[in-house]
XYZ file of C-alpha atoms in Angstrom:
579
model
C 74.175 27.105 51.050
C 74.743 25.388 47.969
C 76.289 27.067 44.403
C 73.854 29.429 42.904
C 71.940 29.245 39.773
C 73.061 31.269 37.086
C 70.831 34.439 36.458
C 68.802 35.268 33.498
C 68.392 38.613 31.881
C 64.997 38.463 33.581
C 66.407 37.797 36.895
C 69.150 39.990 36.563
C 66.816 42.877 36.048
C 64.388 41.899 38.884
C 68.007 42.157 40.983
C 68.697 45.609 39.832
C 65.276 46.729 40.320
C 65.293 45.101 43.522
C 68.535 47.134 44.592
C 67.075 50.547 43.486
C 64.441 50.033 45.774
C 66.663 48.937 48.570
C 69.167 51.755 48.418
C 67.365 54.499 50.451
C 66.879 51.997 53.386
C 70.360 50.126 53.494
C 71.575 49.497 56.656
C 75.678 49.774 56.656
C 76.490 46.218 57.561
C 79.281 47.672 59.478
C 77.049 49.916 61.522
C 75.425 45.614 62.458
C 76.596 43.464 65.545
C 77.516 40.319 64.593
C 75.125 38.792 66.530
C 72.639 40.915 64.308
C 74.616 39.839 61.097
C 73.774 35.926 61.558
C 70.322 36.759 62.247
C 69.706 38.756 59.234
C 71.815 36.091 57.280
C 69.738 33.791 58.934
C 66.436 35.717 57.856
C 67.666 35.991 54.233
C 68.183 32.409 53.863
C 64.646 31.514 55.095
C 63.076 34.010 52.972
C 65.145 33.258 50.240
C 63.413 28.981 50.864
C 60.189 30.929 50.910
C 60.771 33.112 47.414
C 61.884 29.376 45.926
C 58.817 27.886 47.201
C 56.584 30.135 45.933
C 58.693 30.377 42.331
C 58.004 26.873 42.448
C 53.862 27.306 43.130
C 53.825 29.921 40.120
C 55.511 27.500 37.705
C 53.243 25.007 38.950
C 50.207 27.118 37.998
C 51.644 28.352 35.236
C 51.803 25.123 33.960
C 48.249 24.324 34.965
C 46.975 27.514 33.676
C 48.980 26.053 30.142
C 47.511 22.629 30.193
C 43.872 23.767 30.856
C 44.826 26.438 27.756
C 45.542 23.573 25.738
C 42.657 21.582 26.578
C 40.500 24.259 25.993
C 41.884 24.504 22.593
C 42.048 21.237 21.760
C 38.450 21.132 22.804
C 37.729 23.918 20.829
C 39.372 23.207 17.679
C 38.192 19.586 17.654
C 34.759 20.017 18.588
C 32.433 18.018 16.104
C 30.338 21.016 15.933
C 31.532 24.374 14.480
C 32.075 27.342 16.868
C 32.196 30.618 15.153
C 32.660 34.017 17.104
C 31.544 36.963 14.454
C 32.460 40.664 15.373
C 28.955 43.299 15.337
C 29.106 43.433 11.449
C 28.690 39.564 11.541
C 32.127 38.909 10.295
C 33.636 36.034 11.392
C 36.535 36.838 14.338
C 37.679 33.159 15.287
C 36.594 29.731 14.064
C 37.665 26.316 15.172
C 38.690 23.291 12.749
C 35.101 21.623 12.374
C 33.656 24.909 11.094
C 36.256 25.428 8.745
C 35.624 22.006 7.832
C 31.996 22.402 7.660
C 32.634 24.739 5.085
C 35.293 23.502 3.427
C 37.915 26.105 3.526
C 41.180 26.748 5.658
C 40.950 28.645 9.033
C 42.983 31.634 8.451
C 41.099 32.276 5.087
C 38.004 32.595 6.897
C 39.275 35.052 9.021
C 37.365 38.896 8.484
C 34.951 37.052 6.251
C 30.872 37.742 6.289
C 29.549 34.481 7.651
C 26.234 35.349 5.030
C 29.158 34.420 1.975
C 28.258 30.689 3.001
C 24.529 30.647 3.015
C 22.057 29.991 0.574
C 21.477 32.647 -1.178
C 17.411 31.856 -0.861
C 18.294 31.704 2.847
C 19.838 34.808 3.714
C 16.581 36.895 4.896
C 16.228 33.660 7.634
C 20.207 34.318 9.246
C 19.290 38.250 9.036
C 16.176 37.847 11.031
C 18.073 34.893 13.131
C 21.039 37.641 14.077
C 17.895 40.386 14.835
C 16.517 38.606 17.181
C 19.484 37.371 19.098
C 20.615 40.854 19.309
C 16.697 42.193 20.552
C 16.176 39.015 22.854
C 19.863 38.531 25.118
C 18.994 35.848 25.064
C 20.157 32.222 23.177
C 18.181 31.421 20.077
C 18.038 29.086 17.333
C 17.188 28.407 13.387
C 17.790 26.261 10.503
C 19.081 27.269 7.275
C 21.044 25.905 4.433
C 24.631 26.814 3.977
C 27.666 26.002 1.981
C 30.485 23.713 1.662
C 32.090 24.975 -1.489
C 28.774 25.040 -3.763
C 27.638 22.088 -2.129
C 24.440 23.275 0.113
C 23.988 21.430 4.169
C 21.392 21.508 6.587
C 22.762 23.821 9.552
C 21.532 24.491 12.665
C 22.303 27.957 14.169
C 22.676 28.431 17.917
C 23.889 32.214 18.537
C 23.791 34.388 21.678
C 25.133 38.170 21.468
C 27.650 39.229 23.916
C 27.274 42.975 25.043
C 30.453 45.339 26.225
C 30.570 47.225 29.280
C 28.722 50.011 27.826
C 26.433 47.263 27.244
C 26.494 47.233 23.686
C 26.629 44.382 21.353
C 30.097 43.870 20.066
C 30.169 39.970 19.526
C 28.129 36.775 18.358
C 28.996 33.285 19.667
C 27.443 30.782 16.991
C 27.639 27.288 17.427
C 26.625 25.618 14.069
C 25.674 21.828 13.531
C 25.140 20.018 10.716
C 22.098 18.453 10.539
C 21.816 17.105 7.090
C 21.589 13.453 8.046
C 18.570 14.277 10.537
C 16.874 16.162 8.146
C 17.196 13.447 5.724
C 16.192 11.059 7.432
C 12.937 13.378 8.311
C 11.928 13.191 4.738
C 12.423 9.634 4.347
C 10.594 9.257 7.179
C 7.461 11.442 6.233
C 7.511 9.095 3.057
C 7.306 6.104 4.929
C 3.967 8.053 6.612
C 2.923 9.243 3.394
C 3.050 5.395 2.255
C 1.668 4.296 5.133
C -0.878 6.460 5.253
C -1.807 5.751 1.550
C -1.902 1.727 2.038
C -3.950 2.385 5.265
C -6.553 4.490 3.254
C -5.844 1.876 0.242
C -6.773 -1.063 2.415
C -9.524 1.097 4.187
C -10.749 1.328 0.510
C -10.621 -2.273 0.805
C -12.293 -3.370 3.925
C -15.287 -1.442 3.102
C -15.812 -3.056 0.405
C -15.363 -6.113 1.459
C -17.988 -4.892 3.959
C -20.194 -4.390 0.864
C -19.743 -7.727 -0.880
C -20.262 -9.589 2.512
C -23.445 -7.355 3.131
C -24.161 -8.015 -0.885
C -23.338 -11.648 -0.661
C -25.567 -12.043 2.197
C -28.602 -10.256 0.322
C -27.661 -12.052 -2.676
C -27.835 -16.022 -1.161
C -31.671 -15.418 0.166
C -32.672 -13.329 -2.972
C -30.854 -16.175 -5.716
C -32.573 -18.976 -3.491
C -36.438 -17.143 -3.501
C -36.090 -15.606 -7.069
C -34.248 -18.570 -8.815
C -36.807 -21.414 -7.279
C -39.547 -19.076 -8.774
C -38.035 -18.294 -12.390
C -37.640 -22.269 -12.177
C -41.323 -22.927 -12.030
C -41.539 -20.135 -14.990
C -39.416 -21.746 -17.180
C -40.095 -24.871 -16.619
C -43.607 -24.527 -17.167
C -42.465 -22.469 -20.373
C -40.235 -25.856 -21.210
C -43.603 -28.072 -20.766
C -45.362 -25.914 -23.110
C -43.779 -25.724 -25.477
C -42.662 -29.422 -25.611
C -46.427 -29.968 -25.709
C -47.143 -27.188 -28.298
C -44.574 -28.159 -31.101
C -46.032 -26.523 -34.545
C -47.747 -23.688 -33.432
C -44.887 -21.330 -34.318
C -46.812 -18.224 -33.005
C -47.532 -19.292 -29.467
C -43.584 -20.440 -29.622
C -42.359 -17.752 -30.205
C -44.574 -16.239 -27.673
C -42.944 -18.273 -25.255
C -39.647 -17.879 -25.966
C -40.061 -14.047 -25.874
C -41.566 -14.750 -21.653
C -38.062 -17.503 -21.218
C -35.717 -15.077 -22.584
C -36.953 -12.287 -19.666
C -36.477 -15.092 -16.998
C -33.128 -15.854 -18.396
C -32.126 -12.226 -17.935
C -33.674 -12.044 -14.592
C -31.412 -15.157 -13.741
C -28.418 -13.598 -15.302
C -28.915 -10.515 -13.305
C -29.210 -12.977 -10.269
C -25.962 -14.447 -11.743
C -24.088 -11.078 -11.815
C -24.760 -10.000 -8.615
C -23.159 -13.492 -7.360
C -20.047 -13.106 -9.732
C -19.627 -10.158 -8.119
C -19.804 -11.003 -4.381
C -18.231 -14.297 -4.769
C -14.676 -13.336 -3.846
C -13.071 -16.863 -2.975
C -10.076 -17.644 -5.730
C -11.597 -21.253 -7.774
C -8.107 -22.408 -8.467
C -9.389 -25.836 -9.741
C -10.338 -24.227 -12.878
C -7.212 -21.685 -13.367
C -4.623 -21.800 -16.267
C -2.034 -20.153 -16.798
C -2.119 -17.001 -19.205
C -0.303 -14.989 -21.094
C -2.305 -11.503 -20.242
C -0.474 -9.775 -23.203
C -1.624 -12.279 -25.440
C -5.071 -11.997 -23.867
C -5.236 -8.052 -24.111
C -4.540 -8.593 -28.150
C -6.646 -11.307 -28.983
C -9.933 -9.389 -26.969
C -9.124 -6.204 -28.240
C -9.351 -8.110 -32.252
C -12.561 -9.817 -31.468
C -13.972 -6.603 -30.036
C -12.641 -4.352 -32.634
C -15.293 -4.456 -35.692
C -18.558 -4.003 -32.782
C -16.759 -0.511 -31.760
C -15.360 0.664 -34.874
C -18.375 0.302 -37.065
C -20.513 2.122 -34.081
C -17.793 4.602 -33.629
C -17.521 5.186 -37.639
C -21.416 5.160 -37.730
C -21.404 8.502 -35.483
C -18.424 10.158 -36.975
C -15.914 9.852 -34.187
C -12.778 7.852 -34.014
C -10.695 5.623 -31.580
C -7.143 4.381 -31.241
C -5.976 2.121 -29.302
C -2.148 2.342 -28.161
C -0.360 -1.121 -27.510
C 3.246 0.626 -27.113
C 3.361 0.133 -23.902
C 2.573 -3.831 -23.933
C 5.474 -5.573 -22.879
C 6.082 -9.464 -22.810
C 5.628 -9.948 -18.925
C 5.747 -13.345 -16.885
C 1.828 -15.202 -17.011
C -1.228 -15.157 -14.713
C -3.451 -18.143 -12.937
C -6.868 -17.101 -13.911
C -9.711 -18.481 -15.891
C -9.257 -16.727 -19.469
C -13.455 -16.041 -19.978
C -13.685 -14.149 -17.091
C -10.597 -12.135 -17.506
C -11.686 -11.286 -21.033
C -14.857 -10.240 -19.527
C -12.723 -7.831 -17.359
C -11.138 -6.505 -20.465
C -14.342 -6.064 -22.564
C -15.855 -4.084 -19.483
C -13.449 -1.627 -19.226
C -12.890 -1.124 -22.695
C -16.681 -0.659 -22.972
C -16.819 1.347 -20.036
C -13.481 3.801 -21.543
C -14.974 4.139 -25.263
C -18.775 5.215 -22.971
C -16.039 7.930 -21.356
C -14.785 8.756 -24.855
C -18.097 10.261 -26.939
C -15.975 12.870 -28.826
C -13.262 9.905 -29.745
C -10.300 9.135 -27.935
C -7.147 7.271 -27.018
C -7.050 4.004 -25.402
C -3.909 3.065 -23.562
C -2.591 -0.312 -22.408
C 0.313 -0.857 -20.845
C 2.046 -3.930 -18.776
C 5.034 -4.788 -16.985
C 6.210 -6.819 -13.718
C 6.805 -5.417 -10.269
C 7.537 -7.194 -6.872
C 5.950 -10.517 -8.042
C 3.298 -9.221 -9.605
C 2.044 -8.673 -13.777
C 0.708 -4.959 -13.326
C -2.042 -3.970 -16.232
C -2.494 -0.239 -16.602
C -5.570 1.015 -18.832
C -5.901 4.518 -19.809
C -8.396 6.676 -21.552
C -8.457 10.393 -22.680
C -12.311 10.917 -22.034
C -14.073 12.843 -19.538
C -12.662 11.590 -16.212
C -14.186 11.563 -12.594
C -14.370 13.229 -9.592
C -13.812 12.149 -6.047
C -16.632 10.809 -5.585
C -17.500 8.672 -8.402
C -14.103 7.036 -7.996
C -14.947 5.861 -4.704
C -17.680 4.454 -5.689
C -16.867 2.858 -9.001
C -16.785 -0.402 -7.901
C -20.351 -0.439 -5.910
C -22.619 -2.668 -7.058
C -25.285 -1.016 -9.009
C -23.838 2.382 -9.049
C -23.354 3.968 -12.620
C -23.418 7.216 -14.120
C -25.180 5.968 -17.091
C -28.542 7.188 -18.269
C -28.873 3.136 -19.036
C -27.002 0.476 -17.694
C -27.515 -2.271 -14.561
C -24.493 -0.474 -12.486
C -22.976 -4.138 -12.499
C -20.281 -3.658 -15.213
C -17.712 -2.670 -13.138
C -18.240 -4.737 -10.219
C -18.247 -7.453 -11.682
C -14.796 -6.811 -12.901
C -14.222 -6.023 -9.253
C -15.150 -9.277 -8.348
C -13.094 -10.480 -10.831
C -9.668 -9.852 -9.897
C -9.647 -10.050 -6.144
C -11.348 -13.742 -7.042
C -8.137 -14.022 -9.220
C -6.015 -12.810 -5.977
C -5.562 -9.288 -7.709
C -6.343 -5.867 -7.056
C -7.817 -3.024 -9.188
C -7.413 0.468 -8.122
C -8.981 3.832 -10.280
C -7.060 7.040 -10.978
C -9.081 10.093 -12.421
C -9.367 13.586 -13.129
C -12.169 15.905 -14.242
C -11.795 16.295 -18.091
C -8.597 14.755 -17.868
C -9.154 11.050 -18.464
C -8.854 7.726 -16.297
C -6.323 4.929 -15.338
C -7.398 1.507 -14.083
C -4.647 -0.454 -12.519
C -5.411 -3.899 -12.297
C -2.211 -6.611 -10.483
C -2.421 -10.196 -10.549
C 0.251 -12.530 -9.052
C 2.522 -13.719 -11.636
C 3.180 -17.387 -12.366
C 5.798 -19.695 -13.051
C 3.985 -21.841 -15.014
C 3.837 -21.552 -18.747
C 0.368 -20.768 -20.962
C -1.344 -24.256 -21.000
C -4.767 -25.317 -21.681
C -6.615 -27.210 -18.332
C -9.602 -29.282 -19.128
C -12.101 -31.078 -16.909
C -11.919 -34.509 -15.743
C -15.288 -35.081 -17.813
C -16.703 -33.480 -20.340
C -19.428 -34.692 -21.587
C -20.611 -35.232 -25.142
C -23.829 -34.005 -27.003
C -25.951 -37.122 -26.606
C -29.468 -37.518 -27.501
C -31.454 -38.199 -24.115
C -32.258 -41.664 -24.427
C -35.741 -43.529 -23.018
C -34.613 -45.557 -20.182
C -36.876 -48.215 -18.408
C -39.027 -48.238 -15.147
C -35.861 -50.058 -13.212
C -34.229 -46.905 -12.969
C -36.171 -45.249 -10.068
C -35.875 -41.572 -9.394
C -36.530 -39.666 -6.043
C -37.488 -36.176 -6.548
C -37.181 -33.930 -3.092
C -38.339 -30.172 -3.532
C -40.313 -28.160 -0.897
C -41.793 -26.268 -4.621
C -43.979 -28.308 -5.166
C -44.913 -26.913 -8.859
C -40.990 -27.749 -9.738
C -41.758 -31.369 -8.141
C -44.784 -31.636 -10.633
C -43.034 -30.202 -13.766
C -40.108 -32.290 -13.056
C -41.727 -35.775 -12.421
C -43.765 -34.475 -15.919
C -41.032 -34.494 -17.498
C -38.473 -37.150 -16.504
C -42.025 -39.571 -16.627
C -42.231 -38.594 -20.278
C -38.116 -39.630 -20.440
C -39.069 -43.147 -19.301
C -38.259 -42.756 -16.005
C -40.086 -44.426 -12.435
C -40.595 -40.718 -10.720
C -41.480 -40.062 -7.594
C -41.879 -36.854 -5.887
C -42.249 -36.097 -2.233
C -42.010 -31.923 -0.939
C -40.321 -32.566 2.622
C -37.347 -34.306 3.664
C -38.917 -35.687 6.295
C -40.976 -37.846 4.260
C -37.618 -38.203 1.397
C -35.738 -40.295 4.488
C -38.810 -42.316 4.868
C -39.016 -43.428 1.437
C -35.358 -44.177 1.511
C -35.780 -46.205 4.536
C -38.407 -48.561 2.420
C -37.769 -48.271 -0.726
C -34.547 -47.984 -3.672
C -33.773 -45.407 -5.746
C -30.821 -45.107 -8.405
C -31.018 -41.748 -8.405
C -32.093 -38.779 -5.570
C -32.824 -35.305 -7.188
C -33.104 -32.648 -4.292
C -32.994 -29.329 -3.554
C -30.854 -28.102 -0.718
C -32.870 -25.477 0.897
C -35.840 -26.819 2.698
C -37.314 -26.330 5.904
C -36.582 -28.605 8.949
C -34.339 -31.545 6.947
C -32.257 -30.018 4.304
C -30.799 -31.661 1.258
C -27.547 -31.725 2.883
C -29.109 -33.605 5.813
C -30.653 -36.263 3.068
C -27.164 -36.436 1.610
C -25.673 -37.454 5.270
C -28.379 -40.038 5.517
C -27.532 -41.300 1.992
C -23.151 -41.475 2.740
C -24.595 -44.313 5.605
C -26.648 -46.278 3.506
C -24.948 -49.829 1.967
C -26.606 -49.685 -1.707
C -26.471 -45.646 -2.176
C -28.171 -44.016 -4.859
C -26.543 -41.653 -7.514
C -27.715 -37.872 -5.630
C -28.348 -34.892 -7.861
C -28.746 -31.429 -6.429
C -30.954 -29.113 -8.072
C -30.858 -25.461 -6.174
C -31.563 -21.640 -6.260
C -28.425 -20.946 -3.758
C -25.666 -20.144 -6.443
C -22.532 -21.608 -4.878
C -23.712 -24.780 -4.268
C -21.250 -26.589 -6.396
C -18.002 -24.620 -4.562
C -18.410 -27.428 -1.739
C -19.920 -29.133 0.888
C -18.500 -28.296 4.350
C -18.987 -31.454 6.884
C -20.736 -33.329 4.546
C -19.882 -37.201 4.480
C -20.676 -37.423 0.806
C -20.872 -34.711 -2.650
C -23.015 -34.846 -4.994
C -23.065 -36.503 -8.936
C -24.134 -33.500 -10.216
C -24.977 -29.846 -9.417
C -27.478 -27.526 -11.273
C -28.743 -24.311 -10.621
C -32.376 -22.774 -11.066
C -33.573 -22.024 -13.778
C -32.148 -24.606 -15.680
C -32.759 -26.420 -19.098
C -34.489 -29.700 -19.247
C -32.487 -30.941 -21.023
C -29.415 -30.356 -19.825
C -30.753 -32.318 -16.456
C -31.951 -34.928 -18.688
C -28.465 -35.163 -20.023
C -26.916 -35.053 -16.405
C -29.134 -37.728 -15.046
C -28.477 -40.129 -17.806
C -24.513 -39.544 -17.289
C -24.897 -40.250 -13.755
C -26.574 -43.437 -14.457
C -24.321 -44.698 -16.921
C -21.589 -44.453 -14.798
């Protein structure tokens, strides 16, 4: 056998022990054969290989057992969630490194403190009910609170489960605590993208159904403009003849321009309802503007008209311009914006009868010039702000109900929006947002525009072809334009119109463009294929007639919409024939 180990204390007391037990049972070794004495020598050894072998197994698990210690703690300790272990008076026994962490204090100074010290204060009834009901349940359960690192407050999330003694009662709480701050957060920011989303879905609802109303309005308005204009034209110009024909007889004048200024209103109602329905942006005829410029100069030319009313009833108005800032400038056309501004300034002073304050206010925000309009007066509900833009909807004991959507109209034709913001007794906002422009304020004039010219005779050479299916506008027009000097003729079908242009020449062809069977856009087809073509004038009741003509070959000299003045066709048709 080889040289033995040295002995520890530990082994040297397992030998002693060893040897008290073995006294009462020793065996004199001289009372042994030898034969006996190898054997048991021989027995000793092998069981001595067997104690070595099984030495060997314990330090082997011992070393196991160590290792799967240490990965436990490691485990523990480095978790990236906290693990607390609080005793029944929910002081806290053990903790591992990421709940110290979590709240931001050292391990061993954690040790025998409540666990309640680092939460909320606003949230301590929520951990006392959380700890209730883990102990009443058995069973795991969870909650979110707000606790401390330092005085800095987290989101946590609390798992616990109690752990009962033998006698069953509870003596422990396992908690497992997350920190859920980031989720949370990005909960919030998510229910403010819904929020948004939400708003520009009702926003653009908002939107849709009102485009639903000026396409249902736009609709109604083309066949009413095209009846009701064709018949105010034979009014007024059978108003024109007379009183052409009645110069010096002052009393039935004036009678007559009393009946033309009622069918001018009637075609400026007309005219309204297709400003407001007529949504398509007219570029060709935008400049660029400076809006705060704008805002001053209307509110100066509209000042004395409100003021003297205002002072006439007792009550006064300011208007507040601190929050007009220089801001980049609009495309639009500067009348009709100015008509925007006088509406709702009318329309804020109407909300104002006690007095008031008027607010404007601009600035600039993601690419666009944002207008803001305030009032102190009497504010609207719910209702009334939904439909403040409908087209003949007021709240007015007097008024057409157009006001406002016309100014509608307005800015989505300038590529805008307008949005309302009211309360009961509390006042209004109107937000209006136009695309901003790099361009700077400029003026943009027309290719032509013509001069005040005195309507001059013109010979019979200078034939004119007069095509309307109203046949009382055919008479009053080849009436009047005979009396000019011109060769008129005047047919009420197109049919017949391409005839005549078939057999005869004509330097000019006046027509209307809604007839039945051949339309004036046919008879401008048939004109774009003739070699000697005539100058063409439309005359119309549809109101957009001038925007364009889609898949015609040819546009017209000269547009002009019933009613019209006599002589401002007069003064058309002898441009077109100069040229």
């Amino acid at each position: 056998m080889g040289k033995k180990p040295p002995e520890n204390k530990t082994d040297a007391e397992l030998r002693r022990k060893a040897l008290e037990k073995l006294n009462p049972y020793t065996i004199p070794v001289e009372n042994l054969s030898e034969a006996e004495v190898r054997k048991l020598a021989h027995e000793l050894q092998i069981h001595q290989i067997e104690l070595e072998m099984q030495a060997e197994e314990l330090r082997k698990s011992q070393t196991l057992i160590e290792e799967s210690r240490q990965k436990y703690l490691n485990l523990y300790d480095l978790a990236p969630v906290g693990y607390f272990t609080l005793n029944e008076k929910g002081f806290i026994h053990e903790v591992n490194f990421a709940g110290a962490f979590m709240l931001g204090a050292e391990r061993h100074s954690l040790i025998n403190k409540p666990l309640s010290k680092y939460i909320v204060r606003e949230d301590a009834d929520l951990f006392y009910l959380h700890r209730k009901r883990v102990s009443e349940t058995g069973n795991k359960e969870t909650c979110e609170l707000r606790m401390l690192k330092g005085d800095q407050p987290f989101h946590a999330q609390l798992e616990s489960r109690a752990i009962p003694d033998s006698k069953n009662n509870i003596n422990q709480y396992l908690i497992i605590i997350t920190d859920i701050s980031a989720r949370i957060e990005a909960q919030i920011k998510l229910k403010e993208i819904n929020e948004t989303l939400e708003y520009q879905i009702k926003e653009r609802t908002k939107e849709l159904l009102q485009s639903k109303k000026l396409e249902s309005m736009g609709i109604m308005t083309t066949g009413v403009a095209h009846g009701f204009n064709n018949i105010l034209a034979i009014i007024d110009g059978k108003i024109q003849m007379l009183m052409r024909e009645n110069k010096g007889r002052e009393k039935l004048l004036e009678e007559l321009r009393l009946i033309r200024r009622s069918v001018k209103d009637g075609a400026e109602i007309v005219r309204r309802m297709n400003k407001f329905t007529k949504v398509k942006e007219d570029r060709d005829w935008f400049v660029a503007i400076d809006l705060c410029e704008e805002i001053k100069s209307t509110i100066d030319s509209t000042h004395p008209g409100w003021k003297e009313c205002a002072e006439r009833e007792g009550i006064a108005y300011t208007i507040n311009l601190d929050g007009v800032k220089h801001v980049s400038c609009i495309m639009g056309n500067p009348l009709e914006l100015r008509e925007v501004l006088i509406n709702i300034i009318k329309n804020a002073f109407d909300a104002m009868p006690g007095g008031g304050t008027l607010s404007f206010s601009t600035r600039e925000e993601n690419g666009s010039v944002v207008l803001e309009i305030s009032d102190t007066g009497i504010g609207m509900d719910e209702e009334t702000q939904t439909k403040i833009f409908d087209p003949f909807f007021t709240t007015k004991e007097r008024g057409t109900g157009l006001g406002m959507s016309i100014v509608y109209g307005t800015v989505k034709r300038h590529g805008g929006k307008i949005a309302a913001q009211s309360q009961k007794e509390r006042g209004s906002t109107l937000i209006l947002s136009f695309p901003a422009a790099k361009e700077s304020p400029g003026i943009t004039k027309s290719d032509h525009e013509p001069g005040k010219v005195t309507p001059e005779k013109r010979g019979l050479r200078n034939g004119i072809l007069i095509v309307d299916d109203e046949a009382t506008i055919g008479k009053v027009l080849s009436s009047f334009l005979t009396g000019e000097g011109y060769n008129v003729v005047f047919i009420d079908n197109g049919a017949g119109a391409l005839d005549l242009l078939k057999k005869d020449e004509f330097d000019l062809v006046l027509c209307d463009l809604g007839m039945p069977d051949i339309s004036g856009w046919d008879i401008m087809n048939v004109i774009a294929d003739m070699a000697k073509k005539p100058k063409i004038g439309i005359i119309t009741g549809f109101l957009n007639a001038s925007d364009d003509f889609p898949g015609n070959k040819i546009k017209a000299d000269f547009v002009i919409n019933k009613p019209f003045e006599l002589d401002n066709l007069l003064h058309s048709i002898n441009d077109s024939l100069r040229d």
